Amino acid sequence: MSSKAMRRSILVMVILLAAVIGGYFLVDHIKGQQEAAEQAEADSLKLISFAVDSVEAIDIQMADGHFHTAIQDGAWVLTDTDYRHTFKLSSYYLSSVASYMSGLTAAKKNKGADPAEYGFSDPVTITCTAGGKDYTLLVGNGSAIKDYYYVMLPGDPAVYSVDYNQGEVLRGGLNYIMDSYVLDFYDVSITAISLERDGETAFSLKQDDAGQWHMEQPDLGSDVSTTQVTSLLNVLTRMEYQDFIGFEEDLALTDYGLDAPAYRLTVTDADKTITYLFADYDENDGTVNMLDTDTGQVGAISIDSAGFLQTRAEELTD
């Protein structure tokens, strides 16, 4: 090969090599831009982030009212509200809100969406205070097919979609913020318990200073079974509302069979005594209506949870 031809071949190879290298860098640049855009899009869906154990307070504004809660001595307490009824606060619910809010990431952004069409004319507003900083979220409606809930951030016109189950909890409501457990007692703290059935005492138990249970009524002449009483208390303290109906002062108790209740459960610990009234019911009923005389709350428990109302004194003895 002549030197001229050789130089021409080398030049062609150099040009081809330059083209390959240039193409590589061009593709790499384009890919880098795409990855950067994808990362930016992913980052834009990270709506809220904070350390869940740094949460100090949660403020909720919803249709039923305004509820400001805070952690005091390691427990959630209601510190301010315009709701006119007293109720037990659900610490489990508030902890769930804090957990979901602490790392809330959207599934997608609904570009060009009209907020009014997604329920933001009257949203639920949640503010978590964590580490001295406020994090606020607006919660709209759920989607028609129940795959997403729609949320917004203050000052951001975008409507985001989040997981439906998370959104439903964040949307909340009275049934969420109220404690679902019926009894305001721990099983180990109860010192006395009695049940009246149709105006007659079915049983009345009291614990002495040594922690031993005694049957005050009726007098059966038998020792009380600690195992049976413990089992009963476990059932009672784990009993949950199936449905929240309302409050005594807003309802006609006759409509719920509570004007002349069939059962009266009275529970005592070191600090308080509370009586719970239960309506008569049929085994074919799905629920049993009841009234917490301490808070005035009227609700319903599952028929499966109402078996204790038929407990006989003999069942609690050895």
Short mmCIF file of C-alpha atoms in Angstrom, two decimals:
data_model
loop_
_atom_site.label_atom_id
_atom_site.label_comp_id
_atom_site.label_asym_id
_atom_site.label_seq_id
_atom_site.Cartn_x
_atom_site.Cartn_y
_atom_site.Cartn_z
CA MET A 1 0.00 0.00 0.00
CA SER A 2 1.34 3.42 -0.96
CA SER A 3 2.06 5.94 1.74
CA LYS A 4 -0.70 8.13 0.36
CA ALA A 5 -3.27 5.34 0.60
CA MET A 6 -2.05 4.51 4.07
CA ARG A 7 -2.48 8.12 5.21
CA ARG A 8 -5.99 8.11 3.75
CA SER A 9 -6.89 4.92 5.64
CA ILE A 10 -5.51 6.28 8.88
CA LEU A 11 -7.50 9.50 8.41
CA VAL A 12 -10.68 7.52 7.80
CA MET A 13 -10.04 5.44 10.91
CA VAL A 14 -9.44 8.59 12.97
CA ILE A 15 -12.66 10.11 11.68
CA LEU A 16 -14.60 6.93 12.44
CA LEU A 17 -13.07 6.70 15.89
CA ALA A 18 -13.92 10.34 16.58
CA ALA A 19 -17.48 9.69 15.39
CA VAL A 20 -17.78 6.66 17.68
CA ILE A 21 -16.40 8.56 20.67
CA GLY A 22 -18.58 11.56 19.90
CA GLY A 23 -21.62 9.34 19.54
CA TYR A 24 -20.86 7.65 22.85
CA PHE A 25 -20.61 10.95 24.67
CA LEU A 26 -23.76 12.22 22.95
CA VAL A 27 -25.73 9.12 23.96
CA ASP A 28 -24.27 9.29 27.47
CA HIS A 29 -25.23 12.95 27.69
CA ILE A 30 -28.77 12.28 26.50
CA LYS A 31 -29.10 9.33 28.88
CA GLY A 32 -27.78 11.49 31.72
CA GLN A 33 -30.34 14.15 30.92
CA GLN A 34 -33.11 11.55 30.86
CA GLU A 35 -31.99 10.08 34.17
CA ALA A 36 -31.76 13.55 35.69
CA ALA A 37 -35.27 14.35 34.45
CA GLU A 38 -36.59 11.07 35.82
CA GLN A 39 -34.89 11.70 39.17
CA ALA A 40 -36.30 15.23 39.27
CA GLU A 41 -39.77 13.82 38.56
CA ALA A 42 -39.34 11.21 41.29
CA ASP A 43 -38.11 13.84 43.74
CA SER A 44 -41.13 16.03 42.92
CA LEU A 45 -43.40 13.20 44.12
CA LYS A 46 -41.74 13.14 47.56
CA LEU A 47 -44.27 15.43 49.20
CA ILE A 48 -43.32 15.41 52.88
CA SER A 49 -40.39 14.01 54.85
CA PHE A 50 -39.52 14.21 58.54
CA ALA A 51 -38.49 11.91 61.38
CA VAL A 52 -41.65 10.32 62.73
CA ASP A 53 -40.26 10.19 66.28
CA SER A 54 -39.83 13.98 66.20
CA VAL A 55 -43.59 14.66 65.92
CA GLU A 56 -44.83 16.92 68.69
CA ALA A 57 -48.37 17.79 67.62
CA ILE A 58 -50.99 17.12 64.96
CA ASP A 59 -53.63 19.65 63.99
CA ILE A 60 -56.67 18.46 61.99
CA GLN A 61 -59.33 20.65 60.42
CA MET A 62 -62.24 18.69 58.98
CA ALA A 63 -65.98 19.00 58.41
CA ASP A 64 -66.77 17.86 61.97
CA GLY A 65 -64.53 20.49 63.53
CA HIS A 66 -61.03 21.52 64.50
CA PHE A 67 -58.89 19.18 66.60
CA HIS A 68 -55.45 20.11 67.90
CA THR A 69 -53.58 17.25 69.56
CA ALA A 70 -50.17 17.03 71.17
CA ILE A 71 -47.96 14.51 72.88
CA GLN A 72 -47.79 15.08 76.62
CA ASP A 73 -45.95 12.71 78.95
CA GLY A 74 -45.65 10.24 76.11
CA ALA A 75 -49.39 10.16 75.28
CA TRP A 76 -51.59 11.91 72.74
CA VAL A 77 -54.03 14.42 74.26
CA LEU A 78 -56.61 16.75 72.76
CA THR A 79 -55.42 20.25 73.65
CA ASP A 80 -57.86 22.41 71.68
CA THR A 81 -61.08 21.82 69.77
CA ASP A 82 -64.35 23.47 68.79
CA TYR A 83 -66.15 20.11 68.87
CA ARG A 84 -68.76 20.28 71.62
CA HIS A 85 -68.72 16.66 72.75
CA THR A 86 -66.21 14.84 74.95
CA PHE A 87 -64.72 11.66 73.56
CA LYS A 88 -61.74 9.35 73.95
CA LEU A 89 -58.91 10.12 71.56
CA SER A 90 -57.45 7.38 69.37
CA SER A 91 -53.69 7.39 69.92
CA TYR A 92 -53.36 4.62 67.33
CA TYR A 93 -54.97 6.81 64.67
CA LEU A 94 -52.77 9.81 65.41
CA SER A 95 -49.66 7.63 65.32
CA SER A 96 -50.80 6.33 61.92
CA VAL A 97 -51.24 9.89 60.62
CA ALA A 98 -47.75 10.79 61.83
CA SER A 99 -46.30 7.68 60.20
CA TYR A 100 -47.96 8.26 56.82
CA MET A 101 -47.14 11.98 56.79
CA SER A 102 -43.49 11.44 57.73
CA GLY A 103 -42.59 9.91 54.38
CA LEU A 104 -45.50 10.76 52.11
CA THR A 105 -44.75 10.09 48.45
CA ALA A 106 -47.26 10.53 45.63
CA ALA A 107 -47.86 7.93 42.94
CA LYS A 108 -48.30 10.60 40.29
CA LYS A 109 -48.99 14.26 39.59
CA ASN A 110 -52.27 15.12 37.84
CA LYS A 111 -51.14 17.83 35.47
CA GLY A 112 -53.65 20.53 34.59
CA ALA A 113 -56.16 19.25 37.17
CA ASP A 114 -58.82 21.57 38.56
CA PRO A 115 -58.56 21.25 42.37
CA ALA A 116 -62.30 21.87 42.80
CA GLU A 117 -63.03 18.69 40.84
CA TYR A 118 -60.88 16.66 43.23
CA GLY A 119 -62.55 17.72 46.47
CA PHE A 120 -60.43 20.72 47.40
CA SER A 121 -63.32 23.13 47.80
CA ASP A 122 -63.60 21.74 51.33
CA PRO A 123 -60.48 19.65 52.03
CA VAL A 124 -59.28 18.11 55.26
CA THR A 125 -56.21 20.03 56.45
CA ILE A 126 -53.58 18.18 58.47
CA THR A 127 -50.53 19.83 60.01
CA CYS A 128 -47.84 17.78 61.72
CA THR A 129 -45.40 19.68 63.89
CA ALA A 130 -42.10 17.81 63.94
CA GLY A 131 -38.80 19.14 65.23
CA GLY A 132 -40.35 22.58 65.60
CA LYS A 133 -41.40 22.75 61.93
CA ASP A 134 -44.92 22.54 60.50
CA TYR A 135 -45.76 20.18 57.61
CA THR A 136 -49.21 20.73 56.11
CA LEU A 137 -51.22 18.56 53.74
CA LEU A 138 -54.60 19.13 52.11
CA VAL A 139 -56.64 15.98 51.51
CA GLY A 140 -59.41 15.92 48.91
CA ASN A 141 -61.62 13.09 47.67
CA GLY A 142 -60.83 9.53 46.75
CA SER A 143 -60.94 8.36 43.15
CA ALA A 144 -64.09 6.72 41.82
CA ILE A 145 -62.44 3.30 41.50
CA LYS A 146 -60.73 3.63 44.91
CA ASP A 147 -57.14 3.38 43.75
CA TYR A 148 -55.98 6.86 44.81
CA TYR A 149 -56.75 9.76 47.12
CA TYR A 150 -55.99 13.29 45.95
CA VAL A 151 -53.80 15.60 48.00
CA MET A 152 -52.22 19.05 47.65
CA LEU A 153 -49.50 21.04 49.36
CA PRO A 154 -50.02 24.68 50.41
CA GLY A 155 -48.69 27.04 47.74
CA ASP A 156 -48.40 24.24 45.16
CA PRO A 157 -51.12 24.27 42.46
CA ALA A 158 -50.52 20.61 41.56
CA VAL A 159 -52.95 17.84 42.53
CA TYR A 160 -51.17 14.63 43.54
CA SER A 161 -52.44 11.06 43.81
CA VAL A 162 -51.45 8.97 46.84
CA ASP A 163 -52.21 5.39 47.84
CA TYR A 164 -55.93 4.99 48.54
CA ASN A 165 -55.52 3.27 51.91
CA GLN A 166 -53.12 5.93 53.15
CA GLY A 167 -55.37 8.70 51.84
CA GLU A 168 -58.44 7.24 53.51
CA VAL A 169 -56.68 7.34 56.88
CA LEU A 170 -55.44 10.87 56.31
CA ARG A 171 -58.91 11.99 55.23
CA GLY A 172 -60.09 10.49 58.53
CA GLY A 173 -63.25 11.68 60.28
CA LEU A 174 -64.82 11.23 63.69
CA ASN A 175 -64.84 7.45 63.37
CA TYR A 176 -61.06 7.61 63.04
CA ILE A 177 -60.08 10.21 65.61
CA MET A 178 -62.31 8.67 68.28
CA ASP A 179 -60.95 5.66 70.15
CA SER A 180 -62.63 2.51 68.84
CA TYR A 181 -62.25 0.68 72.16
CA VAL A 182 -65.40 0.80 74.30
CA LEU A 183 -63.99 0.62 77.83
CA ASP A 184 -61.76 3.38 79.13
CA PHE A 185 -59.83 0.93 81.31
CA TYR A 186 -56.84 -1.40 81.24
CA ASP A 187 -57.69 -4.95 82.28
CA VAL A 188 -55.03 -4.96 85.01
CA SER A 189 -56.31 -1.69 86.50
CA ILE A 190 -59.93 -2.80 87.05
CA THR A 191 -60.81 -3.34 90.72
CA ALA A 192 -64.57 -3.91 90.54
CA ILE A 193 -67.10 -4.96 87.94
CA SER A 194 -70.81 -5.71 87.95
CA LEU A 195 -73.48 -6.61 85.43
CA GLU A 196 -77.22 -6.07 85.77
CA ARG A 197 -79.52 -7.95 83.45
CA ASP A 198 -83.18 -6.93 83.22
CA GLY A 199 -82.90 -5.05 86.50
CA GLU A 200 -81.35 -7.96 88.41
CA THR A 201 -77.71 -8.30 89.42
CA ALA A 202 -76.14 -11.05 87.33
CA PHE A 203 -72.86 -10.72 89.20
CA SER A 204 -70.88 -8.20 91.21
CA LEU A 205 -67.13 -8.70 91.70
CA LYS A 206 -64.60 -6.76 93.73
CA GLN A 207 -60.86 -7.09 94.15
CA ASP A 208 -59.33 -6.82 97.63
CA ASP A 209 -56.05 -5.13 98.54
CA ALA A 210 -54.19 -8.38 97.98
CA GLY A 211 -55.48 -8.61 94.40
CA GLN A 212 -57.93 -11.45 95.10
CA TRP A 213 -61.38 -11.36 93.49
CA HIS A 214 -64.55 -11.90 95.54
CA MET A 215 -68.17 -12.34 94.51
CA GLU A 216 -70.24 -9.73 96.33
CA GLN A 217 -73.50 -10.70 94.62
CA PRO A 218 -74.93 -13.28 94.44
CA ASP A 219 -73.58 -15.27 97.37
CA LEU A 220 -72.81 -18.65 95.81
CA GLY A 221 -70.57 -19.92 98.57
CA SER A 222 -67.83 -20.64 96.02
CA ASP A 223 -64.43 -19.13 95.35
CA VAL A 224 -64.04 -16.83 92.38
CA SER A 225 -61.97 -18.21 89.52
CA THR A 226 -59.14 -15.77 88.81
CA THR A 227 -58.70 -17.37 85.40
CA GLN A 228 -62.34 -16.81 84.43
CA VAL A 229 -62.37 -13.21 85.70
CA THR A 230 -59.14 -12.45 83.84
CA SER A 231 -60.64 -13.90 80.66
CA LEU A 232 -63.76 -11.75 81.11
CA LEU A 233 -61.71 -8.59 81.63
CA ASN A 234 -59.64 -9.36 78.53
CA VAL A 235 -62.82 -9.65 76.48
CA LEU A 236 -64.28 -6.41 77.85
CA THR A 237 -61.18 -4.25 77.49
CA ARG A 238 -60.69 -5.41 73.88
CA MET A 239 -64.29 -4.73 72.88
CA GLU A 240 -64.54 -2.23 70.00
CA TYR A 241 -67.29 -0.13 68.48
CA GLN A 242 -68.65 -1.50 65.24
CA ASP A 243 -70.34 1.81 64.52
CA PHE A 244 -70.45 5.33 65.96
CA ILE A 245 -74.03 6.63 66.15
CA GLY A 246 -73.81 9.97 67.94
CA PHE A 247 -74.19 11.51 71.38
CA GLU A 248 -76.98 11.18 73.90
CA GLU A 249 -77.97 14.84 73.90
CA ASP A 250 -78.48 14.82 70.13
CA LEU A 251 -80.43 11.57 69.92
CA ALA A 252 -83.73 10.06 71.04
CA LEU A 253 -82.58 7.07 73.08
CA THR A 254 -85.91 5.35 72.45
CA ASP A 255 -84.86 4.97 68.82
CA TYR A 256 -81.93 2.81 69.93
CA GLY A 257 -83.53 0.82 72.76
CA LEU A 258 -81.53 2.72 75.36
CA ASP A 259 -84.33 4.55 77.17
CA ALA A 260 -84.92 1.34 79.13
CA PRO A 261 -81.68 -0.61 78.70
CA ALA A 262 -81.66 -4.36 79.22
CA TYR A 263 -78.08 -4.49 80.52
CA ARG A 264 -76.00 -2.26 82.79
CA LEU A 265 -72.24 -2.85 83.04
CA THR A 266 -70.38 -0.91 85.74
CA VAL A 267 -66.58 -0.89 85.86
CA THR A 268 -64.27 0.67 88.46
CA ASP A 269 -60.55 1.30 88.78
CA ALA A 270 -58.53 3.45 91.18
CA ASP A 271 -59.59 6.68 89.46
CA LYS A 272 -63.14 6.33 88.18
CA THR A 273 -66.36 4.35 87.86
CA ILE A 274 -68.16 4.23 84.51
CA THR A 275 -71.47 2.63 83.63
CA TYR A 276 -72.22 1.33 80.14
CA LEU A 277 -75.82 0.67 79.07
CA PHE A 278 -76.79 -1.91 76.45
CA ALA A 279 -80.05 -2.30 74.59
CA ASP A 280 -81.91 -5.58 74.35
CA TYR A 281 -81.09 -7.54 71.25
CA ASP A 282 -81.89 -10.62 69.26
CA GLU A 283 -79.33 -13.23 68.30
CA ASN A 284 -80.17 -12.53 64.67
CA ASP A 285 -79.20 -8.87 65.05
CA GLY A 286 -75.84 -7.84 63.65
CA THR A 287 -75.05 -5.30 66.36
CA VAL A 288 -76.06 -4.22 69.88
CA ASN A 289 -76.61 -0.55 70.67
CA MET A 290 -74.91 0.89 73.74
CA LEU A 291 -74.34 4.12 75.67
CA ASP A 292 -71.21 5.26 77.50
CA THR A 293 -72.71 7.28 80.37
CA ASP A 294 -69.39 9.03 80.99
CA THR A 295 -69.06 10.62 77.55
CA GLY A 296 -72.65 10.29 76.35
CA GLN A 297 -71.40 8.48 73.28
CA VAL A 298 -73.88 6.14 71.61
CA GLY A 299 -72.53 3.38 69.42
CA ALA A 300 -72.96 -0.24 68.45
CA ILE A 301 -70.87 -3.32 69.10
CA SER A 302 -70.81 -6.50 67.06
CA ILE A 303 -73.17 -9.27 68.18
CA ASP A 304 -70.05 -11.44 68.40
CA SER A 305 -68.70 -9.12 71.10
CA ALA A 306 -71.90 -9.13 73.16
CA GLY A 307 -71.67 -12.65 74.57
CA PHE A 308 -70.44 -11.37 77.95
CA LEU A 309 -73.91 -9.88 78.54
CA GLN A 310 -75.18 -13.40 79.11
CA THR A 311 -72.44 -14.32 81.62
CA ARG A 312 -73.79 -16.10 84.73
CA ALA A 313 -72.18 -15.76 88.16
CA GLU A 314 -71.57 -19.53 88.27
CA GLU A 315 -69.29 -19.24 85.25
CA LEU A 316 -66.92 -17.03 87.26
CA THR A 317 -66.37 -19.43 90.13
CA ASP A 318 -64.16 -22.50 90.61
#
